[in-house]
Amino acid sequence: VKRTSREIRTANRYRVLRQAIADSPVSRPRLAEATGLSTATVATLVGELAGAGMLVDAGFEDSGGGRPRGLVAVNPDGGALIGVDVAETYVHAGIYDLAWTPLARTERALRPMDSTPERVARAIGAAVRAVAGHHAAAGRPVIGAGVSVPGVVDREAGVSVFAPNWGWQDVPLLRLLAERLPYRLFLDNPLHACLTAELWSGAARGRDDAVVINLGTGVGAGLALGGELHRGVSNSAGEWGHTMLVLDGRLCHCGRHGCVETYVGAPGIVQSLRELSPLSPLLHPEDQTETIAELARACRLGDPVAAKAVRETASYLGAAVADLVNLLDPEIVVLSGWVARRLGTPLLRQVRQSVAQHALRRTPGSPEIVLSPLGANPVSLGSATFALEGVLATVGQRRPGRAS
Amino acid sequence: VKRTSREIRTANRYRVLRQAIADSPVSRPRLAEATGLSTATVATLVGELAGAGMLVDAGFEDSGGGRPRGLVAVNPDGGALIGVDVAETYVHAGIYDLAWTPLARTERALRPMDSTPERVARAIGAAVRAVAGHHAAAGRPVIGAGVSVPGVVDREAGVSVFAPNWGWQDVPLLRLLAERLPYRLFLDNPLHACLTAELWSGAARGRDDAVVINLGTGVGAGLALGGELHRGVSNSAGEWGHTMLVLDGRLCHCGRHGCVETYVGAPGIVQSLRELSPLSPLLHPEDQTETIAELARACRLGDPVAAKAVRETASYLGAAVADLVNLLDPEIVVLSGWVARRLGTPLLRQVRQSVAQHALRRTPGSPEIVLSPLGANPVSLGSATFALEGVLATVGQRRPGRAS
């Protein structure tokens, strides 16, 4: 219960800018109405955001005879934001303007031998410089860069506390990056990135309570409660992939048996397919990405084995999502991550059925369950978004180093 | 993201009064420091609470030579609050002063034949009148009464939306009660009551993120996130008892198999004991309360079957709590409810071990896991507490009916 006035003010700044980006051009009274803040508070915050070059005046609203109301709009050129998604096998970076339009992106493979902190930092540095230097992005000042790495992250300290797949413990990643990059840098994990992206520009915008299920090689859940990311006391909330789904079930790399991830993560789906049809031509040994893509294609074409594998996956996923729905009672559940994007509507339709079957009595159709509307890399977009949040925490303050 | 200025103000009022009750007598600057609010906000809210008779001046603090700082304290006699716990088999009511001292309590059995809305309302009415009329409580104005009923509750409308054990659907309980009782009435469910009690006067006070596990005949989890109760979009967050723990496991009354409740609720524990030792003298047919009490006694005396039954229960509970910890990353987990109180320390010790075994890597000893420090009926105390929250939502406003 130690939320300070400053934290509340920062959260209000998020709301106002988020709403302004969604609604531009927009009047101050309309912003007040949409955010639930007082008009005085909105006026102050709009002033700060305009001072930082993020909002600009945008003419007047036709008020039908009364005094015309001034409009403000987001200034897309007020700054560029970089987001980096560092996964086990690649580094992806994107650069975005303030209206979240992607200006450039890059992706490079990360080989297992490249997973030392020094080499990962070098790969991130190269990716960031590539997008920052892209001609489409040129000329816009980069106001911040966000980096997402898997595992447990201490975002205040900029440290990767624990990244089991790389054997990292307490790696001061932001310090390594600060030697290479001249930008304000922010660190968090992919679950928090995905959730932040959905809150600012995706399916969770304007929702109080939302769950974003991230389906990839790993599996997790970003939680928005009260319209804000729930981080937990050590910034590691969301480890839903290691919720027990099947007692004494499949062995998980975490050491337990029957975790959700072993059934609905990419390797788990591949295993289900292999168990259904050990010689299936859909199976691409050593290439789970291609196997999932083939599975999705075959399912759309009516292949019965593929349909059954997707149905089984949806049934596990629905049972697990129903537990989240019973626990958290959210307005909306968003299926995100590359596996959800690949399997798409057939997965969505069957997850809806499975959740309805498993959830306790609710209003029909509640909660909404949707596919993420965000593009190819929501983690990069989300990393750029949490960088913006970091920058907003200090808008209107004197910069360190200036005389006070 | 529609939290209005008024809701924020109400939440701030909760914080200030909660802190003042914990710290009385206390200076305004100390309240500001502890709540993270500005001194100006605290001064305004203290003024409102004093105007409502809840806080009073309490002399001056020795400031070591500087200007003496005025102290405020909770006024225990500023009002009395009634809390009612309506369970499947009984109605319990308690009356409390503003410092949460219990002044009187009463309990009466609720037979299955008494479970019509009219009869339950009559039983609640009788219980409330009994505690309100108790000599220890006499003379204090009752400022609100909270009623907790199992199931899904629409608190705004005062309606029990769904109470499966009674076959209730959309019962306008507060309207039935308003015909009988002259108090401001508030309705919610036992999970939310327990959590609210722990937040105001129990183990979750001052914590941002807390989970209160309620173990009784039914099982659920109250969630405090960001220092406030998480209700969910239809006020039914916390249905953790129906999280799947064992695929194809024990049949639950909800229709699914393997729910947490079927292993760690009182009937589930009795079943585990019966499976271990079908002729155990600890088993009291038709009396689960007595069976759990006997089990607890035998476990403390070193009976090996009893110890094994508690160990099994703790193992299931620990696995399920670990999932909550992985998902929510709370500061503290509180074990509450009559089953937790009965089984006490042996259960607690083994749950701690089981959680440590199942949770993903964390700081050792994190989160804290404790038994509820609250007395005999935390649900009644919590119902009185949510009644106080309801009253605080309108402190400082003109009453309806007065000229404006």
CSV table of C-alpha atoms in Angstrom, one decimal, chain A residues 193-391:
chain,number,residue,atom,x,y,z
A,193,ALA,CA,6.0,-6.7,-22.9
A,194,CYS,CA,3.1,-8.5,-24.6
A,195,LEU,CA,0.6,-7.3,-21.9
A,196,THR,CA,1.9,-3.7,-22.1
A,197,ALA,CA,1.5,-3.8,-25.9
A,198,GLU,CA,-2.1,-5.1,-25.7
A,199,LEU,CA,-2.9,-2.4,-23.0
A,200,TRP,CA,-1.6,0.5,-25.1
A,201,SER,CA,-2.5,-0.5,-28.6
A,202,GLY,CA,-4.2,-3.9,-28.7
A,203,ALA,CA,-7.2,-5.8,-27.4
A,204,ALA,CA,-6.8,-4.8,-23.8
A,205,ARG,CA,-7.0,-1.1,-24.4
A,206,GLY,CA,-9.7,0.5,-22.2
A,207,ARG,CA,-10.2,-2.8,-20.2
A,208,ASP,CA,-9.8,-3.0,-16.5
A,209,ASP,CA,-9.0,-6.6,-16.1
A,210,ALA,CA,-7.4,-8.5,-19.0
A,211,VAL,CA,-5.3,-11.7,-19.4
A,212,VAL,CA,-2.9,-12.0,-22.3
A,213,ILE,CA,-1.9,-15.6,-22.9
A,214,ASN,CA,1.5,-15.8,-24.6
A,215,LEU,CA,1.9,-19.1,-26.6
A,216,GLY,CA,5.3,-19.8,-28.0
A,217,THR,CA,8.0,-22.2,-27.2
A,218,GLY,CA,7.4,-21.1,-23.6
A,219,VAL,CA,4.0,-20.2,-22.3
A,220,GLY,CA,2.9,-17.5,-19.8
A,221,ALA,CA,0.1,-15.0,-19.0
A,222,GLY,CA,0.4,-11.3,-18.7
A,223,LEU,CA,-2.2,-9.9,-16.2
A,224,ALA,CA,-3.7,-6.5,-16.4
A,225,LEU,CA,-5.7,-5.7,-13.2
A,226,GLY,CA,-7.3,-2.4,-12.7
A,227,GLY,CA,-6.1,-1.2,-16.1
A,228,GLU,CA,-2.4,-1.8,-15.2
A,229,LEU,CA,0.2,-4.5,-15.6
A,230,HIS,CA,0.4,-6.7,-12.5
A,231,ARG,CA,4.1,-7.3,-11.9
A,232,GLY,CA,4.2,-9.0,-8.5
A,233,VAL,CA,6.6,-8.3,-5.7
A,234,SER,CA,9.6,-9.6,-7.6
A,235,ASN,CA,8.4,-8.6,-11.1
A,236,SER,CA,7.9,-12.3,-12.0
A,237,ALA,CA,4.1,-12.6,-12.0
A,238,GLY,CA,2.7,-14.4,-15.0
A,239,GLU,CA,4.5,-17.7,-14.8
A,240,TRP,CA,1.4,-19.5,-15.7
A,241,GLY,CA,3.1,-22.0,-18.0
A,242,HIS,CA,4.3,-23.9,-15.0
A,243,THR,CA,0.8,-24.2,-13.5
A,244,MET,CA,0.1,-27.9,-13.0
A,245,LEU,CA,-2.5,-29.1,-15.5
A,246,VAL,CA,-2.0,-32.9,-15.4
A,247,LEU,CA,-0.8,-34.5,-12.1
A,248,ASP,CA,2.2,-36.8,-13.0
A,249,GLY,CA,1.9,-35.7,-16.6
A,250,ARG,CA,4.6,-34.8,-19.1
A,251,LEU,CA,8.0,-33.9,-17.7
A,252,CYS,CA,8.7,-30.2,-17.9
A,253,HIS,CA,12.1,-28.6,-18.2
A,254,CYS,CA,11.4,-26.9,-14.9
A,255,GLY,CA,11.6,-30.3,-13.2
A,256,ARG,CA,7.9,-30.7,-12.4
A,257,HIS,CA,5.4,-32.9,-14.2
A,258,GLY,CA,2.3,-31.9,-16.1
A,259,CYS,CA,2.9,-28.1,-16.4
A,260,VAL,CA,0.5,-26.2,-18.8
A,261,GLU,CA,3.6,-25.5,-21.0
A,262,THR,CA,4.2,-29.1,-21.7
A,263,TYR,CA,0.8,-29.4,-23.5
A,264,VAL,CA,0.3,-26.0,-25.1
A,265,GLY,CA,3.8,-24.7,-25.8
A,266,ALA,CA,5.2,-25.4,-29.3
A,267,PRO,CA,7.2,-28.5,-28.2
A,268,GLY,CA,4.2,-29.9,-26.4
A,269,ILE,CA,1.9,-29.5,-29.4
A,270,VAL,CA,4.5,-31.2,-31.6
A,271,GLN,CA,4.6,-34.0,-29.0
A,272,SER,CA,0.8,-34.4,-29.1
A,273,LEU,CA,1.0,-34.6,-32.9
A,274,ARG,CA,3.7,-37.2,-32.7
A,275,GLU,CA,1.7,-39.2,-30.2
A,276,LEU,CA,-1.4,-39.1,-32.5
A,277,SER,CA,0.6,-40.0,-35.6
A,278,PRO,CA,4.3,-40.9,-35.1
A,279,LEU,CA,5.0,-40.9,-38.8
A,280,SER,CA,3.0,-37.8,-39.7
A,281,PRO,CA,4.4,-35.9,-42.7
A,282,LEU,CA,3.6,-32.7,-40.8
A,283,LEU,CA,6.5,-33.4,-38.4
A,284,HIS,CA,9.7,-31.6,-39.3
A,285,PRO,CA,12.4,-33.0,-37.0
A,286,GLU,CA,14.4,-30.3,-35.4
A,287,ASP,CA,12.1,-27.6,-36.7
A,288,GLN,CA,9.2,-26.9,-34.5
A,289,THR,CA,8.4,-23.6,-36.2
A,290,GLU,CA,7.8,-25.3,-39.5
A,291,THR,CA,5.9,-28.2,-37.8
A,292,ILE,CA,3.5,-25.8,-36.2
A,293,ALA,CA,3.1,-23.9,-39.6
A,294,GLU,CA,2.4,-27.2,-41.4
A,295,LEU,CA,0.0,-28.3,-38.7
A,296,ALA,CA,-1.9,-25.0,-39.1
A,297,ARG,CA,-2.1,-25.4,-42.9
A,298,ALA,CA,-3.2,-29.0,-42.7
A,299,CYS,CA,-5.9,-28.1,-40.1
A,300,ARG,CA,-7.3,-25.4,-42.4
A,301,LEU,CA,-7.4,-28.0,-45.3
A,302,GLY,CA,-9.4,-30.4,-43.1
A,303,ASP,CA,-6.7,-33.0,-42.4
A,304,PRO,CA,-8.2,-35.1,-39.6
A,305,VAL,CA,-5.0,-35.8,-37.7
A,306,ALA,CA,-4.1,-32.1,-37.7
A,307,ALA,CA,-7.6,-31.2,-36.7
A,308,LYS,CA,-7.4,-33.6,-33.8
A,309,ALA,CA,-4.0,-32.3,-32.6
A,310,VAL,CA,-5.4,-28.7,-32.6
A,311,ARG,CA,-8.6,-29.9,-30.8
A,312,GLU,CA,-6.5,-31.6,-28.1
A,313,THR,CA,-4.3,-28.5,-27.7
A,314,ALA,CA,-7.4,-26.3,-27.5
A,315,SER,CA,-8.9,-28.7,-24.9
A,316,TYR,CA,-5.9,-28.5,-22.7
A,317,LEU,CA,-5.6,-24.7,-23.2
A,318,GLY,CA,-9.3,-24.2,-22.5
A,319,ALA,CA,-9.2,-26.1,-19.3
A,320,ALA,CA,-6.2,-24.1,-18.2
A,321,VAL,CA,-7.7,-20.7,-19.3
A,322,ALA,CA,-10.9,-21.6,-17.5
A,323,ASP,CA,-8.9,-21.8,-14.2
A,324,LEU,CA,-7.6,-18.3,-14.9
A,325,VAL,CA,-11.1,-17.1,-15.6
A,326,ASN,CA,-12.4,-18.6,-12.4
A,327,LEU,CA,-9.6,-17.1,-10.4
A,328,LEU,CA,-9.4,-13.6,-11.9
A,329,ASP,CA,-12.8,-13.0,-13.5
A,330,PRO,CA,-11.3,-10.8,-16.4
A,331,GLU,CA,-13.2,-8.9,-19.0
A,332,ILE,CA,-11.1,-10.3,-21.9
A,333,VAL,CA,-8.6,-13.0,-22.6
A,334,VAL,CA,-6.2,-12.4,-25.5
A,335,LEU,CA,-4.4,-15.2,-27.2
A,336,SER,CA,-1.0,-14.0,-28.3
A,337,GLY,CA,2.4,-15.3,-29.4
A,338,TRP,CA,3.5,-16.9,-32.6
A,339,VAL,CA,1.8,-20.3,-31.9
A,340,ALA,CA,-1.6,-18.5,-31.4
A,341,ARG,CA,-1.0,-16.5,-34.6
A,342,ARG,CA,-0.2,-19.6,-36.6
A,343,LEU,CA,-3.1,-21.8,-35.4
A,344,GLY,CA,-5.5,-18.8,-35.5
A,345,THR,CA,-9.2,-19.1,-35.8
A,346,PRO,CA,-9.5,-22.9,-35.5
A,347,LEU,CA,-7.7,-22.8,-32.2
A,348,LEU,CA,-9.7,-19.7,-31.0
A,349,ARG,CA,-13.0,-21.3,-31.8
A,350,GLN,CA,-12.3,-24.5,-29.9
A,351,VAL,CA,-10.7,-22.7,-26.9
A,352,ARG,CA,-13.9,-20.7,-26.6
A,353,GLN,CA,-15.9,-23.9,-26.4
A,354,SER,CA,-13.5,-25.5,-24.0
A,355,VAL,CA,-13.5,-22.5,-21.6
A,356,ALA,CA,-17.3,-22.3,-21.7
A,357,GLN,CA,-17.4,-26.0,-20.7
A,358,HIS,CA,-14.9,-25.7,-17.9
A,359,ALA,CA,-15.7,-22.3,-16.4
A,360,LEU,CA,-18.1,-21.9,-13.5
A,361,ARG,CA,-21.5,-20.4,-14.4
A,362,ARG,CA,-21.0,-16.9,-16.0
A,363,THR,CA,-22.8,-14.7,-18.4
A,364,PRO,CA,-22.7,-16.4,-21.8
A,365,GLY,CA,-19.9,-15.1,-24.0
A,366,SER,CA,-18.1,-13.8,-20.9
A,367,PRO,CA,-15.2,-13.2,-20.8
A,368,GLU,CA,-14.5,-12.3,-24.4
A,369,ILE,CA,-11.7,-14.5,-25.9
A,370,VAL,CA,-9.9,-13.0,-28.9
A,371,LEU,CA,-6.8,-13.4,-30.9
A,372,SER,CA,-4.2,-10.6,-30.5
A,373,PRO,CA,-4.8,-7.9,-33.2
A,374,LEU,CA,-1.2,-6.9,-33.0
A,375,GLY,CA,1.2,-7.6,-35.8
A,376,ALA,CA,4.1,-9.8,-36.3
A,377,ASN,CA,6.1,-9.1,-33.2
A,378,PRO,CA,4.1,-7.9,-30.2
A,379,VAL,CA,7.1,-8.4,-27.9
A,380,SER,CA,9.1,-5.8,-29.7
A,381,LEU,CA,6.2,-3.4,-29.8
A,382,GLY,CA,5.6,-4.1,-26.1
A,383,SER,CA,9.3,-3.4,-25.3
A,384,ALA,CA,9.1,-0.1,-27.1
A,385,THR,CA,5.9,0.5,-25.1
A,386,PHE,CA,7.4,-0.2,-21.7
A,387,ALA,CA,10.3,2.1,-22.7
A,388,LEU,CA,7.7,4.8,-23.3
A,389,GLU,CA,6.3,4.1,-19.9
A,390,GLY,CA,9.8,4.5,-18.4
A,391,VAL,CA,10.3,7.8,-20.2
